XYZ file of C-alpha atoms in Angstrom:
213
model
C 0.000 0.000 0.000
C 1.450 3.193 -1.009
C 1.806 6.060 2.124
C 0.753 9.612 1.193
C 3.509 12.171 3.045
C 1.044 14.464 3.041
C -1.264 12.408 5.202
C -1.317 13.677 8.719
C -0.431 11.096 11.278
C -3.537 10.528 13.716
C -3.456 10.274 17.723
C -2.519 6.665 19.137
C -4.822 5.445 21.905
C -3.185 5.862 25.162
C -2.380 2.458 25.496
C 0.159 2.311 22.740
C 1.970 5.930 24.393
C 5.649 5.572 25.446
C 7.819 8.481 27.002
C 9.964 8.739 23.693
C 7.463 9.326 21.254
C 5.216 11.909 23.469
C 6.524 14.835 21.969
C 5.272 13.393 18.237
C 1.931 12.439 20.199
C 1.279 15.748 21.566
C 2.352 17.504 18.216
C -0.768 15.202 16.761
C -2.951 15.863 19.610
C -2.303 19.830 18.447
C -2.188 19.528 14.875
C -6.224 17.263 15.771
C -7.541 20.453 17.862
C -5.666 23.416 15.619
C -8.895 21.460 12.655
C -11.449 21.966 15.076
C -10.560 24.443 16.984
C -7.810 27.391 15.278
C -4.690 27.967 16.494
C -6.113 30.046 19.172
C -9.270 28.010 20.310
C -7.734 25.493 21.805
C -6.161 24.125 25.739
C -2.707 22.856 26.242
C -4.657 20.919 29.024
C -6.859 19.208 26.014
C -4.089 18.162 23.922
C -2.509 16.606 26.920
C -5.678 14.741 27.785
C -6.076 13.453 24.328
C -2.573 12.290 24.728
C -3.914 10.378 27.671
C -0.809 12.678 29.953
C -0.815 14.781 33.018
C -1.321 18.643 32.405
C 1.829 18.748 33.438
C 3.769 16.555 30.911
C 3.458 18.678 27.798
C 6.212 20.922 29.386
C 8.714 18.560 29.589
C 9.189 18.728 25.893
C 7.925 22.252 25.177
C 8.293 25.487 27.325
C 5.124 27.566 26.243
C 1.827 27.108 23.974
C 4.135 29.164 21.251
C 6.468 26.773 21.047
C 4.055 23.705 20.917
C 2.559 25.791 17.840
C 6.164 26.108 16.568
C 6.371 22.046 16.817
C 3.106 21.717 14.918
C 4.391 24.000 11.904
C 8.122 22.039 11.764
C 6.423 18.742 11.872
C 4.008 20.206 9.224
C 6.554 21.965 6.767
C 8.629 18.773 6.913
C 5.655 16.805 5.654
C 4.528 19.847 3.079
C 8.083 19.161 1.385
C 8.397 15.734 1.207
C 4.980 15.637 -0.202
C 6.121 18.210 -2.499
C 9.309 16.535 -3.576
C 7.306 13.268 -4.235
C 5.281 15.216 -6.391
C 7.787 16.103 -8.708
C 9.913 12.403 -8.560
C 6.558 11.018 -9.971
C 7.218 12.751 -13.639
C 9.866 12.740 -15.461
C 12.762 15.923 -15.094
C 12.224 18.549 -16.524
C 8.588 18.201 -17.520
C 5.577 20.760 -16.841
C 3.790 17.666 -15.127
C 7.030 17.767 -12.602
C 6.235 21.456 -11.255
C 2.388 20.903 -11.567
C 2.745 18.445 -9.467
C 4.886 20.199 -6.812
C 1.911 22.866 -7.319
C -0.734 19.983 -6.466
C 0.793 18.859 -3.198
C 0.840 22.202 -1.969
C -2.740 22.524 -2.790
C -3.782 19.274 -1.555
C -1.810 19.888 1.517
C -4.116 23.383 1.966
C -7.131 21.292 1.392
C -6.491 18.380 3.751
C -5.379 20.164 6.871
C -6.187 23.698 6.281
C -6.178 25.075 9.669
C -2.374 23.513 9.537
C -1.898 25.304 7.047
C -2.958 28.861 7.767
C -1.229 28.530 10.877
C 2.265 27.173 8.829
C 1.657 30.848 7.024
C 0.157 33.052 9.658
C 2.011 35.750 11.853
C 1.904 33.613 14.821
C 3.757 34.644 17.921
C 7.467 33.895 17.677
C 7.910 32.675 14.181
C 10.186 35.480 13.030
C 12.138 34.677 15.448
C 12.608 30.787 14.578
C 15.190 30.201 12.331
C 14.660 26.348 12.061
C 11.334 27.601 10.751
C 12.521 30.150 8.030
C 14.991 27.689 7.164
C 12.214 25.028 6.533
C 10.472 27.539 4.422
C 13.279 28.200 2.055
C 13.904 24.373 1.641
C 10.081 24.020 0.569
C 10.630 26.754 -1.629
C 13.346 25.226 -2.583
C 11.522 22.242 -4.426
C 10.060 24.361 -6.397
C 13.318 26.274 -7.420
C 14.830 22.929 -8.273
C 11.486 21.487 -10.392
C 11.616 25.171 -12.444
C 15.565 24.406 -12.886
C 15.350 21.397 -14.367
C 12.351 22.637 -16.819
C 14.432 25.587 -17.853
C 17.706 23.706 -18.357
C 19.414 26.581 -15.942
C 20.664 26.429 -12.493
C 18.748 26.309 -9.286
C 20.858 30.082 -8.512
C 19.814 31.640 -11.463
C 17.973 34.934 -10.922
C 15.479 34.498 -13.947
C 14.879 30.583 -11.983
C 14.646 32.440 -8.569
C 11.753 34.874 -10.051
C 10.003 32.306 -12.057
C 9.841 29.940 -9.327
C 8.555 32.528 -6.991
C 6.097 33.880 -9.480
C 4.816 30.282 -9.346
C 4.468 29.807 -5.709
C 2.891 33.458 -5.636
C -0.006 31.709 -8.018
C -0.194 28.275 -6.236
C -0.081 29.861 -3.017
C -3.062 32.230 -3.703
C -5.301 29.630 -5.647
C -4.501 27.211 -2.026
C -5.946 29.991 -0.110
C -8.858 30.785 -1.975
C -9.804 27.386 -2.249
C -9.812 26.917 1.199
C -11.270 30.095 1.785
C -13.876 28.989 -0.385
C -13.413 32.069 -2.734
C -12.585 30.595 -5.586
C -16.464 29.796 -6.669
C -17.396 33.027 -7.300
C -14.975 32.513 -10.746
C -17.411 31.761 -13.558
C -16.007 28.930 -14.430
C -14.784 25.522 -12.445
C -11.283 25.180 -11.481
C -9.453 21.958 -12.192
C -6.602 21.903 -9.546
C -4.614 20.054 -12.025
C -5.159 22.193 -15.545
C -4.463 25.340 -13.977
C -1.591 24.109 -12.391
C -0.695 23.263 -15.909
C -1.472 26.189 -17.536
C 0.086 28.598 -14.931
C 3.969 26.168 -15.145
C 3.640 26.456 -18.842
C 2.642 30.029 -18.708
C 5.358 30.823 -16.458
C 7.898 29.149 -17.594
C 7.480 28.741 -21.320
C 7.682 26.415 -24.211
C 8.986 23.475 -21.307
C 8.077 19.812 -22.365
C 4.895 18.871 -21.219
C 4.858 15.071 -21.528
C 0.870 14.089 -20.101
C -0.247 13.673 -16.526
């Protein structure tokens, strides 16, 4: 069976907790109550019950609420890029299909955990001062510079590689956000994720091969 790395990890039943892996539990326990509840709707006390812990034990491995957040958006940015980069491995270098589908993780990430991901992008307390986070960004970003590379036959430093790759996580970025935000039906017409992620990678970065999804 194949595993999607974009898949969110769910909360083991207490029985199966162990000291070692609480920190990962309590991260899911968060991520679980950030869905139902926002970033700012929800208890430290809660997550630690659902972890079946003491109130207490969520500050052995954290030292505030920010930085339980902070632990929710790593664990999440780690999973947004390796969803991303399997995305791209699953078309050939160099294609269109390749960056569309670096575009179509990103969207599908939006659209499966999109209180995750508002909080991965919001100004919440802290984050610009995280440099593990900013650094997780720019490797995300990163995919995409490397998927545009390889369509445009240049290298990943390039400045006309670093604008066109930007230009297309500008568009992917705002089409995630208005999907989720449900804005994107008042558009005339219906949105296929996948053709306009096709249409904006060939309008962006030119006559690249597109091979077929």
């Amino acid at each position: 069976m194949s595993h999607d790395p974009s898949a969110p990890p769910t909360v083991t039943p207490k029985a199966a907790y162990h000291h070692g892996d609480l920190r990962a539990q309590l991260i899911a326990a968060v991520r679980e109550l950030v869905e139902t509840h926002g970033p700012d709707g929800f208890s430290v006390a809660e997550a630690a019950r659902r972890a079946g812990v003491s109130s207490a034990a969520p500050y052995k491995h954290f030292k505030d609420r920010p930085e339980i957040l902070r632990g929710v958006v790593s664990e999440a940015m780690d999973r947004l890029r390796a969803a991303m980069e399997a995305g791209a491995a699953a078309h050939p270098l160099g294609s269109l299909e390749a960056v569309a589908a670096v575009g179509q993780a990103y969207v599908n990430f939006a659209r499966t955990e999109p209180g995750v991901f508002r909080l991965v992008f919001g100004l919440t307390e802290g984050h610009e001062n995280a440099p593990d986070l900013l650094a997780k960004g720019e490797g995300c970003f990163g995919v995409v510079v490397l998927a545009a590379a390889a369509c445009l036959g240049l290298p990943p430093n390039d400045p006309d590689v670093q604008r066109r790759a930007y230009m297309l996580w500008s568009f992917v970025h705002g089409h995630s956000f208005l999907t989720i935000d449900m804005k994107h039906k008042v558009a005339s017409a219906e949105i296929d994720d996948w053709n306009y992620l096709l249409t904006i990678s060939r309008a962006v970065l030119g006559s690249a091969p597109a091979t077929g999804k």
